[in-house]
Amino acid sequence: MNNLFYIAGLFFISSIWSGCNEETPSYSELMTDTQNLIVDMDQSTEAVVRIVQGNGNYKLTNENAEVATAYIEGDVIRIEALQPGKTTLNIMDWAKKSGAVQVTVKKMVDL
């Protein structure tokens, strides 16, 4: 009977020991298809940037919402140019990996 408890105890301890994994999880770096975007308002006021690598659940901040607005749909950032100027879009995923897109909005000035 003691041997049975001993064997069961060894089995239990070995299953706990083998279940411990000290390997650190790896997360993808956040990458977009461009880091510098130029929107020419004479051509179109809309633009798209794609997130090509990341860990999902993205959050977006816009440093200058007077120049352009932006929002995320899945892995796509949709941008609407409002007026000439520059802004930076900062993207962060759930794993705290981040990236940025510099947006320059241009428009020809009528003389």
Short mmCIF file of N, CA and C in Angstrom, two decimals:
data_model
loop_
_atom_site.label_atom_id
_atom_site.label_comp_id
_atom_site.label_asym_id
_atom_site.label_seq_id
_atom_site.Cartn_x
_atom_site.Cartn_y
_atom_site.Cartn_z
N MET A 1 0.82 -1.19 0.00
CA MET A 1 0.00 0.00 0.00
C MET A 1 0.87 1.26 0.00
N ASN A 2 1.95 1.24 0.80
CA ASN A 2 2.87 2.37 0.84
C ASN A 2 3.51 2.62 -0.52
N ASN A 3 3.81 1.50 -1.22
CA ASN A 3 4.40 1.65 -2.55
C ASN A 3 3.44 2.35 -3.51
N LEU A 4 2.16 2.08 -3.38
CA LEU A 4 1.15 2.70 -4.23
C LEU A 4 1.10 4.21 -3.99
N PHE A 5 1.13 4.61 -2.71
CA PHE A 5 1.14 6.04 -2.38
C PHE A 5 2.43 6.71 -2.87
N TYR A 6 3.53 5.99 -2.73
CA TYR A 6 4.82 6.51 -3.17
C TYR A 6 4.82 6.73 -4.68
N ILE A 7 4.34 5.77 -5.43
CA ILE A 7 4.28 5.88 -6.90
C ILE A 7 3.32 6.99 -7.31
N ALA A 8 2.18 7.07 -6.65
CA ALA A 8 1.20 8.12 -6.96
C ALA A 8 1.78 9.50 -6.66
N GLY A 9 2.51 9.60 -5.55
CA GLY A 9 3.14 10.87 -5.18
C GLY A 9 4.19 11.28 -6.20
N LEU A 10 5.01 10.33 -6.64
CA LEU A 10 6.02 10.63 -7.66
C LEU A 10 5.36 11.07 -8.97
N PHE A 11 4.30 10.38 -9.35
CA PHE A 11 3.59 10.73 -10.58
C PHE A 11 3.02 12.14 -10.48
N PHE A 12 2.43 12.47 -9.33
CA PHE A 12 1.84 13.79 -9.11
C PHE A 12 2.90 14.89 -9.18
N ILE A 13 4.02 14.68 -8.50
CA ILE A 13 5.09 15.67 -8.49
C ILE A 13 5.70 15.83 -9.88
N SER A 14 5.88 14.73 -10.60
CA SER A 14 6.47 14.83 -11.94
C SER A 14 5.53 15.54 -12.91
N SER A 15 4.22 15.34 -12.74
CA SER A 15 3.28 16.03 -13.63
C SER A 15 3.25 17.54 -13.34
N ILE A 16 3.39 17.92 -12.07
CA ILE A 16 3.46 19.35 -11.73
C ILE A 16 4.76 19.93 -12.27
N TRP A 17 5.85 19.23 -12.08
CA TRP A 17 7.16 19.70 -12.51
C TRP A 17 7.21 19.88 -14.03
N SER A 18 6.67 18.94 -14.76
CA SER A 18 6.70 19.04 -16.22
C SER A 18 5.73 20.09 -16.74
N GLY A 19 4.72 20.44 -15.93
CA GLY A 19 3.76 21.47 -16.34
C GLY A 19 4.31 22.88 -16.18
N CYS A 20 5.38 23.04 -15.43
CA CYS A 20 5.98 24.37 -15.24
C CYS A 20 6.83 24.69 -16.45
N ASN A 21 6.50 25.78 -17.08
CA ASN A 21 7.25 26.20 -18.26
C ASN A 21 7.77 27.60 -17.98
N GLU A 22 9.05 27.73 -17.84
CA GLU A 22 9.64 29.02 -17.54
C GLU A 22 9.98 29.80 -18.79
N GLU A 23 9.58 29.31 -19.93
CA GLU A 23 9.85 30.00 -21.18
C GLU A 23 9.01 31.28 -21.25
N THR A 24 9.65 32.36 -21.59
CA THR A 24 8.95 33.64 -21.70
C THR A 24 8.16 33.66 -23.00
N PRO A 25 6.89 34.07 -22.94
CA PRO A 25 6.11 34.13 -24.17
C PRO A 25 6.70 35.17 -25.13
N SER A 26 6.58 34.90 -26.41
CA SER A 26 7.10 35.86 -27.38
C SER A 26 5.93 36.52 -28.10
N TYR A 27 6.06 37.80 -28.31
CA TYR A 27 5.03 38.58 -28.99
C TYR A 27 5.64 39.22 -30.22
N SER A 28 4.80 39.42 -31.22
CA SER A 28 5.25 40.05 -32.46
C SER A 28 5.43 41.55 -32.27
N GLU A 29 6.42 42.10 -32.92
CA GLU A 29 6.56 43.55 -32.96
C GLU A 29 5.42 44.11 -33.81
N LEU A 30 4.98 45.31 -33.50
CA LEU A 30 3.92 45.93 -34.27
C LEU A 30 4.53 46.63 -35.49
N MET A 31 4.02 46.28 -36.67
CA MET A 31 4.54 46.86 -37.91
C MET A 31 3.39 47.26 -38.82
N THR A 32 3.53 48.41 -39.47
CA THR A 32 2.55 48.86 -40.46
C THR A 32 3.19 48.82 -41.84
N ASP A 33 2.35 48.89 -42.88
CA ASP A 33 2.90 48.83 -44.23
C ASP A 33 3.63 50.11 -44.63
N THR A 34 3.50 51.18 -43.86
CA THR A 34 4.27 52.40 -44.06
C THR A 34 4.41 53.12 -42.73
N GLN A 35 5.51 53.83 -42.58
CA GLN A 35 5.69 54.67 -41.39
C GLN A 35 5.55 56.15 -41.73
N ASN A 36 5.57 56.47 -43.02
CA ASN A 36 5.42 57.85 -43.49
C ASN A 36 4.37 57.88 -44.59
N LEU A 37 3.29 58.58 -44.33
CA LEU A 37 2.18 58.64 -45.27
C LEU A 37 1.98 60.08 -45.70
N ILE A 38 1.86 60.29 -47.01
CA ILE A 38 1.54 61.60 -47.55
C ILE A 38 0.17 61.52 -48.18
N VAL A 39 -0.73 62.39 -47.72
CA VAL A 39 -2.08 62.45 -48.27
C VAL A 39 -2.19 63.76 -49.06
N ASP A 40 -2.44 63.64 -50.34
CA ASP A 40 -2.61 64.81 -51.21
C ASP A 40 -4.10 65.07 -51.33
N MET A 41 -4.57 66.13 -50.69
CA MET A 41 -6.00 66.44 -50.67
C MET A 41 -6.54 66.78 -52.06
N ASP A 42 -5.66 67.13 -53.01
CA ASP A 42 -6.11 67.38 -54.38
C ASP A 42 -6.49 66.07 -55.08
N GLN A 43 -5.97 64.95 -54.59
CA GLN A 43 -6.28 63.63 -55.15
C GLN A 43 -7.41 62.96 -54.39
N SER A 44 -7.26 62.89 -53.05
CA SER A 44 -8.24 62.24 -52.19
C SER A 44 -8.01 62.68 -50.76
N THR A 45 -9.06 62.72 -49.97
CA THR A 45 -8.91 63.07 -48.55
C THR A 45 -8.83 61.82 -47.68
N GLU A 46 -8.95 60.65 -48.28
CA GLU A 46 -8.94 59.39 -47.52
C GLU A 46 -7.69 58.58 -47.82
N ALA A 47 -7.21 57.88 -46.80
CA ALA A 47 -6.05 57.00 -46.96
C ALA A 47 -6.19 55.83 -46.01
N VAL A 48 -5.42 54.78 -46.28
CA VAL A 48 -5.46 53.56 -45.47
C VAL A 48 -4.04 53.13 -45.17
N VAL A 49 -3.80 52.73 -43.92
CA VAL A 49 -2.55 52.09 -43.52
C VAL A 49 -2.92 50.74 -42.95
N ARG A 50 -2.18 49.72 -43.33
CA ARG A 50 -2.46 48.38 -42.85
C ARG A 50 -1.45 47.96 -41.78
N ILE A 51 -1.96 47.34 -40.74
CA ILE A 51 -1.09 46.74 -39.72
C ILE A 51 -0.75 45.35 -40.22
N VAL A 52 0.52 45.13 -40.57
CA VAL A 52 0.92 43.87 -41.18
C VAL A 52 1.44 42.85 -40.17
N GLN A 53 1.75 43.32 -38.96
CA GLN A 53 2.20 42.41 -37.91
C GLN A 53 1.88 43.04 -36.57
N GLY A 54 1.37 42.24 -35.65
CA GLY A 54 1.04 42.74 -34.32
C GLY A 54 0.29 41.68 -33.54
N ASN A 55 -0.20 42.06 -32.36
CA ASN A 55 -0.82 41.11 -31.46
C ASN A 55 -2.30 41.37 -31.22
N GLY A 56 -2.91 42.23 -32.03
CA GLY A 56 -4.35 42.46 -31.94
C GLY A 56 -4.75 43.44 -30.85
N ASN A 57 -6.05 43.73 -30.83
CA ASN A 57 -6.66 44.66 -29.88
C ASN A 57 -5.92 45.99 -29.86
N TYR A 58 -5.88 46.63 -31.03
CA TYR A 58 -5.10 47.85 -31.22
C TYR A 58 -5.81 49.08 -30.67
N LYS A 59 -4.99 49.99 -30.16
CA LYS A 59 -5.46 51.29 -29.70
C LYS A 59 -4.70 52.35 -30.49
N LEU A 60 -5.39 53.45 -30.79
CA LEU A 60 -4.81 54.50 -31.63
C LEU A 60 -4.93 55.85 -30.94
N THR A 61 -3.85 56.62 -30.96
CA THR A 61 -3.90 58.01 -30.53
C THR A 61 -3.39 58.88 -31.67
N ASN A 62 -3.98 60.05 -31.79
CA ASN A 62 -3.66 60.98 -32.86
C ASN A 62 -3.14 62.26 -32.21
N GLU A 63 -1.93 62.67 -32.58
CA GLU A 63 -1.33 63.84 -31.94
C GLU A 63 -1.90 65.17 -32.43
N ASN A 64 -2.51 65.20 -33.62
CA ASN A 64 -3.05 66.46 -34.14
C ASN A 64 -4.33 66.17 -34.93
N ALA A 65 -5.45 66.11 -34.25
CA ALA A 65 -6.72 65.77 -34.88
C ALA A 65 -7.27 66.90 -35.76
N GLU A 66 -6.61 68.06 -35.77
CA GLU A 66 -7.02 69.14 -36.67
C GLU A 66 -6.53 68.89 -38.09
N VAL A 67 -5.47 68.11 -38.23
CA VAL A 67 -4.92 67.81 -39.56
C VAL A 67 -5.62 66.61 -40.18
N ALA A 68 -5.85 65.56 -39.40
CA ALA A 68 -6.50 64.35 -39.91
C ALA A 68 -7.16 63.61 -38.76
N THR A 69 -8.20 62.88 -39.08
CA THR A 69 -8.81 61.97 -38.12
C THR A 69 -8.44 60.55 -38.53
N ALA A 70 -8.46 59.65 -37.56
CA ALA A 70 -8.10 58.26 -37.85
C ALA A 70 -8.81 57.34 -36.89
N TYR A 71 -9.14 56.15 -37.39
CA TYR A 71 -9.71 55.11 -36.53
C TYR A 71 -9.28 53.75 -37.07
N ILE A 72 -9.39 52.75 -36.21
CA ILE A 72 -8.95 51.39 -36.56
C ILE A 72 -10.15 50.49 -36.77
N GLU A 73 -10.11 49.72 -37.85
CA GLU A 73 -11.07 48.64 -38.12
C GLU A 73 -10.26 47.37 -38.31
N GLY A 74 -10.19 46.54 -37.29
CA GLY A 74 -9.40 45.30 -37.38
C GLY A 74 -7.92 45.62 -37.50
N ASP A 75 -7.33 45.29 -38.66
CA ASP A 75 -5.91 45.55 -38.93
C ASP A 75 -5.72 46.72 -39.88
N VAL A 76 -6.74 47.55 -40.05
CA VAL A 76 -6.68 48.66 -41.00
C VAL A 76 -6.90 49.98 -40.25
N ILE A 77 -6.03 50.95 -40.52
CA ILE A 77 -6.20 52.30 -39.99
C ILE A 77 -6.76 53.16 -41.12
N ARG A 78 -7.92 53.75 -40.91
CA ARG A 78 -8.56 54.62 -41.90
C ARG A 78 -8.31 56.07 -41.50
N ILE A 79 -7.82 56.83 -42.46
CA ILE A 79 -7.42 58.21 -42.21
C ILE A 79 -8.21 59.14 -43.11
N GLU A 80 -8.69 60.23 -42.54
CA GLU A 80 -9.39 61.27 -43.29
C GLU A 80 -8.64 62.58 -43.09
N ALA A 81 -8.09 63.12 -44.20
CA ALA A 81 -7.37 64.39 -44.15
C ALA A 81 -8.36 65.54 -43.99
N LEU A 82 -8.02 66.49 -43.11
CA LEU A 82 -8.90 67.63 -42.86
C LEU A 82 -8.30 68.94 -43.37
N GLN A 83 -7.00 69.11 -43.16
CA GLN A 83 -6.33 70.33 -43.61
C GLN A 83 -4.83 70.06 -43.72
N PRO A 84 -4.11 70.87 -44.49
CA PRO A 84 -2.66 70.65 -44.62
C PRO A 84 -1.95 70.75 -43.26
N GLY A 85 -0.96 69.91 -43.10
CA GLY A 85 -0.18 69.88 -41.87
C GLY A 85 0.38 68.49 -41.62
N LYS A 86 0.84 68.28 -40.40
CA LYS A 86 1.43 66.99 -40.02
C LYS A 86 0.83 66.50 -38.71
N THR A 87 0.74 65.19 -38.59
CA THR A 87 0.32 64.55 -37.35
C THR A 87 1.02 63.21 -37.24
N THR A 88 1.04 62.68 -36.04
CA THR A 88 1.58 61.35 -35.79
C THR A 88 0.49 60.48 -35.21
N LEU A 89 0.32 59.30 -35.80
CA LEU A 89 -0.62 58.31 -35.28
C LEU A 89 0.19 57.27 -34.50
N ASN A 90 -0.11 57.12 -33.23
CA ASN A 90 0.57 56.14 -32.38
C ASN A 90 -0.35 54.95 -32.18
N ILE A 91 0.17 53.75 -32.46
CA ILE A 91 -0.62 52.53 -32.36
C ILE A 91 0.01 51.64 -31.29
N MET A 92 -0.82 51.04 -30.44
CA MET A 92 -0.34 50.09 -29.44
C MET A 92 -1.26 48.88 -29.43
N ASP A 93 -0.68 47.69 -29.28
CA ASP A 93 -1.50 46.48 -29.20
C ASP A 93 -1.61 46.00 -27.76
N TRP A 94 -2.32 44.90 -27.54
CA TRP A 94 -2.57 44.43 -26.18
C TRP A 94 -1.29 43.99 -25.47
N ALA A 95 -0.27 43.63 -26.22
CA ALA A 95 1.00 43.20 -25.63
C ALA A 95 1.93 44.39 -25.37
N LYS A 96 1.40 45.59 -25.51
CA LYS A 96 2.14 46.84 -25.28
C LYS A 96 3.25 47.07 -26.31
N LYS A 97 3.15 46.41 -27.46
CA LYS A 97 4.06 46.70 -28.57
C LYS A 97 3.48 47.90 -29.31
N SER A 98 4.34 48.79 -29.78
CA SER A 98 3.82 50.02 -30.38
C SER A 98 4.53 50.36 -31.68
N GLY A 99 3.90 51.22 -32.43
CA GLY A 99 4.44 51.73 -33.67
C GLY A 99 3.83 53.10 -33.94
N ALA A 100 4.37 53.79 -34.93
CA ALA A 100 3.87 55.12 -35.26
C ALA A 100 3.86 55.32 -36.76
N VAL A 101 2.92 56.15 -37.20
CA VAL A 101 2.83 56.55 -38.60
C VAL A 101 2.81 58.07 -38.65
N GLN A 102 3.77 58.64 -39.37
CA GLN A 102 3.82 60.08 -39.58
C GLN A 102 2.93 60.39 -40.78
N VAL A 103 1.95 61.26 -40.59
CA VAL A 103 1.02 61.62 -41.67
C VAL A 103 1.25 63.08 -42.05
N THR A 104 1.50 63.31 -43.33
CA THR A 104 1.64 64.65 -43.87
C THR A 104 0.50 64.88 -44.84
N VAL A 105 -0.27 65.92 -44.61
CA VAL A 105 -1.38 66.27 -45.48
C VAL A 105 -0.98 67.49 -46.29
N LYS A 106 -1.11 67.36 -47.64
CA LYS A 106 -0.74 68.45 -48.54
C LYS A 106 -1.94 68.85 -49.38
N LYS A 107 -1.93 70.11 -49.80
CA LYS A 107 -2.95 70.60 -50.72
C LYS A 107 -2.35 71.79 -51.46
N MET A 108 -2.57 71.79 -52.78
CA MET A 108 -2.08 72.92 -53.56
C MET A 108 -2.86 74.17 -53.20
N VAL A 109 -2.16 75.28 -53.13
CA VAL A 109 -2.77 76.55 -52.80
C VAL A 109 -3.06 77.29 -54.10
N ASP A 110 -4.32 77.74 -54.25
CA ASP A 110 -4.68 78.53 -55.43
C ASP A 110 -4.16 79.94 -55.26
N LEU A 111 -3.52 80.45 -56.30
CA LEU A 111 -3.00 81.82 -56.26
C LEU A 111 -3.91 82.77 -56.96
#
